[in-house]
Short mmCIF file of C-alpha atoms in Angstrom, two decimals:
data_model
loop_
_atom_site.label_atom_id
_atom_site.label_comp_id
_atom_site.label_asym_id
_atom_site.label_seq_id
_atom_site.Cartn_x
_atom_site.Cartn_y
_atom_site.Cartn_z
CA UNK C 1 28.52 -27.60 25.38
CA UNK C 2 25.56 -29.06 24.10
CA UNK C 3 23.70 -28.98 26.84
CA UNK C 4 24.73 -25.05 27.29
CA UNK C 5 23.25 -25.02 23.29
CA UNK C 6 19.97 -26.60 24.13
CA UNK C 7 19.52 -23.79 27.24
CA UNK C 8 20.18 -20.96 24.90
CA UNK C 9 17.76 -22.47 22.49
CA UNK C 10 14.63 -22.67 24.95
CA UNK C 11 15.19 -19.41 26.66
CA UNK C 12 14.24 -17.76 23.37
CA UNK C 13 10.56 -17.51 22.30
CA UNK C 14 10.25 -18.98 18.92
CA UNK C 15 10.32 -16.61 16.03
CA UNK C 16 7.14 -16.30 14.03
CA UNK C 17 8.33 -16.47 10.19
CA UNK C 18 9.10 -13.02 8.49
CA UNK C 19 6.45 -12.21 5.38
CA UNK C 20 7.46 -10.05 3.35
CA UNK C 21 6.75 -6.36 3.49
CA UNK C 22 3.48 -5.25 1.14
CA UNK C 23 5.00 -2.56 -0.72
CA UNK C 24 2.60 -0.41 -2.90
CA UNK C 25 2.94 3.08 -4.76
CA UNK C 26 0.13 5.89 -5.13
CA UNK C 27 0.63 8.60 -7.62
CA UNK C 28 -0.67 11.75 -5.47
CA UNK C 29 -1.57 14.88 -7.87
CA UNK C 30 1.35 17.55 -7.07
CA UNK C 31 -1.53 20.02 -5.68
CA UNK C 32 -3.07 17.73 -3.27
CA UNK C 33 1.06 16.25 -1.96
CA UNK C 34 0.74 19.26 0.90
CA UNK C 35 -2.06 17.95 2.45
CA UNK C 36 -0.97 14.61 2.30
CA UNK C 37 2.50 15.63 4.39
CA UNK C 38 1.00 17.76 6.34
CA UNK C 39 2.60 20.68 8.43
CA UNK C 40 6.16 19.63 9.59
CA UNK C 41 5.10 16.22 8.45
CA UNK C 42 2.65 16.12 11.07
CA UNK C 43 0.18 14.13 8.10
CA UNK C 44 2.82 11.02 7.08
CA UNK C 45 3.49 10.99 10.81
CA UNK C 46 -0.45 10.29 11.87
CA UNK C 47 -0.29 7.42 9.00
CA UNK C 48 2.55 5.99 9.84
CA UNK C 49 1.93 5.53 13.63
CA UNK C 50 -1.83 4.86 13.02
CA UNK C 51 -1.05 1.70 10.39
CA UNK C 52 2.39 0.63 10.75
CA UNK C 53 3.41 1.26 7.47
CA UNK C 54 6.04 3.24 6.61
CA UNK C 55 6.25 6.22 3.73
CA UNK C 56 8.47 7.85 1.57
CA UNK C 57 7.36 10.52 -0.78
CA UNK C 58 9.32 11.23 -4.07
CA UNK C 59 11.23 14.04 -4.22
CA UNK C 60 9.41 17.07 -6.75
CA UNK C 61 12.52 16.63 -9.00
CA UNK C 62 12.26 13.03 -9.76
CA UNK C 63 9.22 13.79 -11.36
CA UNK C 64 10.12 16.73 -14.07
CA UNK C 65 6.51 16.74 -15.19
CA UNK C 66 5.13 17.80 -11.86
CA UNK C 67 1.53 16.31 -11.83
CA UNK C 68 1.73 13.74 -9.25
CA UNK C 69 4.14 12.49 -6.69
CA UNK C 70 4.70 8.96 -6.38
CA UNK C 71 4.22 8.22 -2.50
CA UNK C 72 5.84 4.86 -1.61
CA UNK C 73 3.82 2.98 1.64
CA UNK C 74 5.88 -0.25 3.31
CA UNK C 75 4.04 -2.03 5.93
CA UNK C 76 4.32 -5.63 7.13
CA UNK C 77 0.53 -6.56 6.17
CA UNK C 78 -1.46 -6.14 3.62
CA UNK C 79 -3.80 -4.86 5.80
CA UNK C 80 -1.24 -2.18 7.33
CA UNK C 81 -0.29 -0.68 3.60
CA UNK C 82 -4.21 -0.78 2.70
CA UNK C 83 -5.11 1.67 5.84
CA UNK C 84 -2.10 3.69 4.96
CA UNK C 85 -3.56 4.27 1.19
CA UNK C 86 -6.73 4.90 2.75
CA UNK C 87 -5.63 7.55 5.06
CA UNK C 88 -3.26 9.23 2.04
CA UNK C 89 -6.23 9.38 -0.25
CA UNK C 90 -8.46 10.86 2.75
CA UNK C 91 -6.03 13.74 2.84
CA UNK C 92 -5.02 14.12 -0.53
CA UNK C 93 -9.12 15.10 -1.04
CA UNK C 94 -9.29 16.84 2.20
CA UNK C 95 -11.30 20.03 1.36
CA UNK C 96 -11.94 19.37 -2.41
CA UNK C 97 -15.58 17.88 -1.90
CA UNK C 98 -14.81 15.05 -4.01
CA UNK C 99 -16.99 11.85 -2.50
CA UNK C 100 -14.93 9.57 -5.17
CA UNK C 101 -11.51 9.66 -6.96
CA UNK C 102 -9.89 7.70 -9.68
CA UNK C 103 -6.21 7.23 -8.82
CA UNK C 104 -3.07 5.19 -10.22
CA UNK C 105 -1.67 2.71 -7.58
CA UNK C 106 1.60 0.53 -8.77
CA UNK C 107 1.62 -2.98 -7.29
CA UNK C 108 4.47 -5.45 -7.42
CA UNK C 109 4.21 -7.43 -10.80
CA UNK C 110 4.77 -10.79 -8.65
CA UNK C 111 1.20 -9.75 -6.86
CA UNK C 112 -0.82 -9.10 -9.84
CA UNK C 113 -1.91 -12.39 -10.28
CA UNK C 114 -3.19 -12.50 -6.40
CA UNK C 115 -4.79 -9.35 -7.01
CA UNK C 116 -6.65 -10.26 -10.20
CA UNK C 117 -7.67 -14.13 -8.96
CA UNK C 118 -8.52 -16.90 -10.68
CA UNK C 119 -10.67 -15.65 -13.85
CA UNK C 120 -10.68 -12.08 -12.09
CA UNK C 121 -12.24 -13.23 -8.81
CA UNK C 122 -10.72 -12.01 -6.57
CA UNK C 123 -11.34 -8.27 -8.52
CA UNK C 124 -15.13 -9.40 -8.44
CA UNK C 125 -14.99 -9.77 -4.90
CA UNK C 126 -13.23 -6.65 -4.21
CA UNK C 127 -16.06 -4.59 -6.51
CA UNK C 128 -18.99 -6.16 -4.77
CA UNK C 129 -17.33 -6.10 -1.36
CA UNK C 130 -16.45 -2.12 -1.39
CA UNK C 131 -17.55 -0.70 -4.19
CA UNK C 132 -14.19 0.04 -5.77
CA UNK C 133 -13.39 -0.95 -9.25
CA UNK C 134 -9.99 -1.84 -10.16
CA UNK C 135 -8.65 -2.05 -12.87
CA UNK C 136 -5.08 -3.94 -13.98
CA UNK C 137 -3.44 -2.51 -16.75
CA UNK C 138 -1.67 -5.48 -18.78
CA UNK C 139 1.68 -4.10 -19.53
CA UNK C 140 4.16 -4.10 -16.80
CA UNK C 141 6.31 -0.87 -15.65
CA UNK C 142 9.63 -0.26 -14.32
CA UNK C 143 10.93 1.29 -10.95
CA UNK C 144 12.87 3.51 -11.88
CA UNK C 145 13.91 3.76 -8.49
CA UNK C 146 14.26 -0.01 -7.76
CA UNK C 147 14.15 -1.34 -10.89
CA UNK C 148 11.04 -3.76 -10.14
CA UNK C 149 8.73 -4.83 -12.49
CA UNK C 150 5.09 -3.48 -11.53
CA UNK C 151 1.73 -2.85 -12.59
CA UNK C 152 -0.87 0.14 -12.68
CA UNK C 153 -3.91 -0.31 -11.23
CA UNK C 154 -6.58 2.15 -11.45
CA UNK C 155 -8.79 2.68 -8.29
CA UNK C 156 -12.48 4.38 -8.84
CA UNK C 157 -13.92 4.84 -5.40
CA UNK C 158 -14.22 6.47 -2.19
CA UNK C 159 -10.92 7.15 -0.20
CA UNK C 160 -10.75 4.99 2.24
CA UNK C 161 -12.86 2.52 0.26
CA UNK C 162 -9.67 2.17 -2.12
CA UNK C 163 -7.54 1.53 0.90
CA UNK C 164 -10.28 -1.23 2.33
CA UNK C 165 -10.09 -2.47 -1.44
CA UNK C 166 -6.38 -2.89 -2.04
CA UNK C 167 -6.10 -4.57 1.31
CA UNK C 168 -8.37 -7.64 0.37
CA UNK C 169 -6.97 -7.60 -3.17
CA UNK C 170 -3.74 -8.15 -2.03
CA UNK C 171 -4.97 -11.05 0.22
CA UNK C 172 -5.90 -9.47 3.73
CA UNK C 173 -9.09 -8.56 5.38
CA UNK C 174 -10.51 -5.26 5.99
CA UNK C 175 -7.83 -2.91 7.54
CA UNK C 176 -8.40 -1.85 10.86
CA UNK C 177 -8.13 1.61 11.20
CA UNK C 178 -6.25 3.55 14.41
CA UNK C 179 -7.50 7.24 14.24
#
């Protein structure tokens, strides 16, 4: 029997360890959501299969004040979830001729801290590297949803600048993008 145990054990490949998931939020404006989803969802589909990640966008109603629509973006990397911003941001300015945009982005309050760096280094780094300034707000929020603690960051850049941005912040390199 043990032997039979010892078989089983080497015909199966190792298992890498499971991270896990990078989970962030972007708060879309409500007019810009459309382009985001796309036509029959033909938008979240192109980001999801071109980063990995996977999306959910809030329903209208959970929102009663209608100017944005929190879009939720799961991936396994930090990397994967940083493209996926990217390419949301891309299409939420689509057509609007705007070469920079200042948008809200929730991040897990266990990741602040990586995000920030030692004596805001990591932030530094991020600025210098991209361009993008972020910004952590100090107060914590909750999911409503989930319940979570998390914080707002503000994101002043280009599209997929932000994306590029939020990837390194939270501790990967510079997404690599499928188109």
């Amino acid at each position: 029997q043990a032997q039979q145990q010892q078989q089983q054990q080497q015909q199966q490949p190792p298992q890498p360890p499971q991270s896990e998931p990078v989970t962030l939020a972007v708060l879309v404006p409500g007019d810009s959501i459309a382009r985001v989803i796309g036509k029959a969802g033909a938008g979240l589909k192109q980001i999801r299969e071109s980063t990995g990640s996977k999306i959910v966008v809030q329903e209208a109603s959970a929102n009663p004040n209608g100017t944005t629509r929190r879009v939720d973006l799961i991936g396994p990397a930090a990397n994967n979830v940083g493209a996926a911003v990217g390419r949301v941001l891309q299409q939420a300015a689509a057509g609007q001729g705007l070469q920079t945009l200042e948008v809200q982005v929730l991040v897990p309050n266990k990741a602040t801290g990586q995000v920030i760096g030692k004596g805001g280094e990591r932030l530094k780094l991020v600025r210098e590297s991209t361009g993008v300034r972020l910004q952590v707000e100090r107060e914590a929020v909750s999911n409503q949803a989930s319940g979570e603690e998390e914080r707002m960051l503000t994101a002043s850049g280009e599209p997929l600048a932000i994306g590029t941005a939020l990837s390194i912040a939270l501790g990967g390199g510079r997404p690599a993008l499928a188109f």
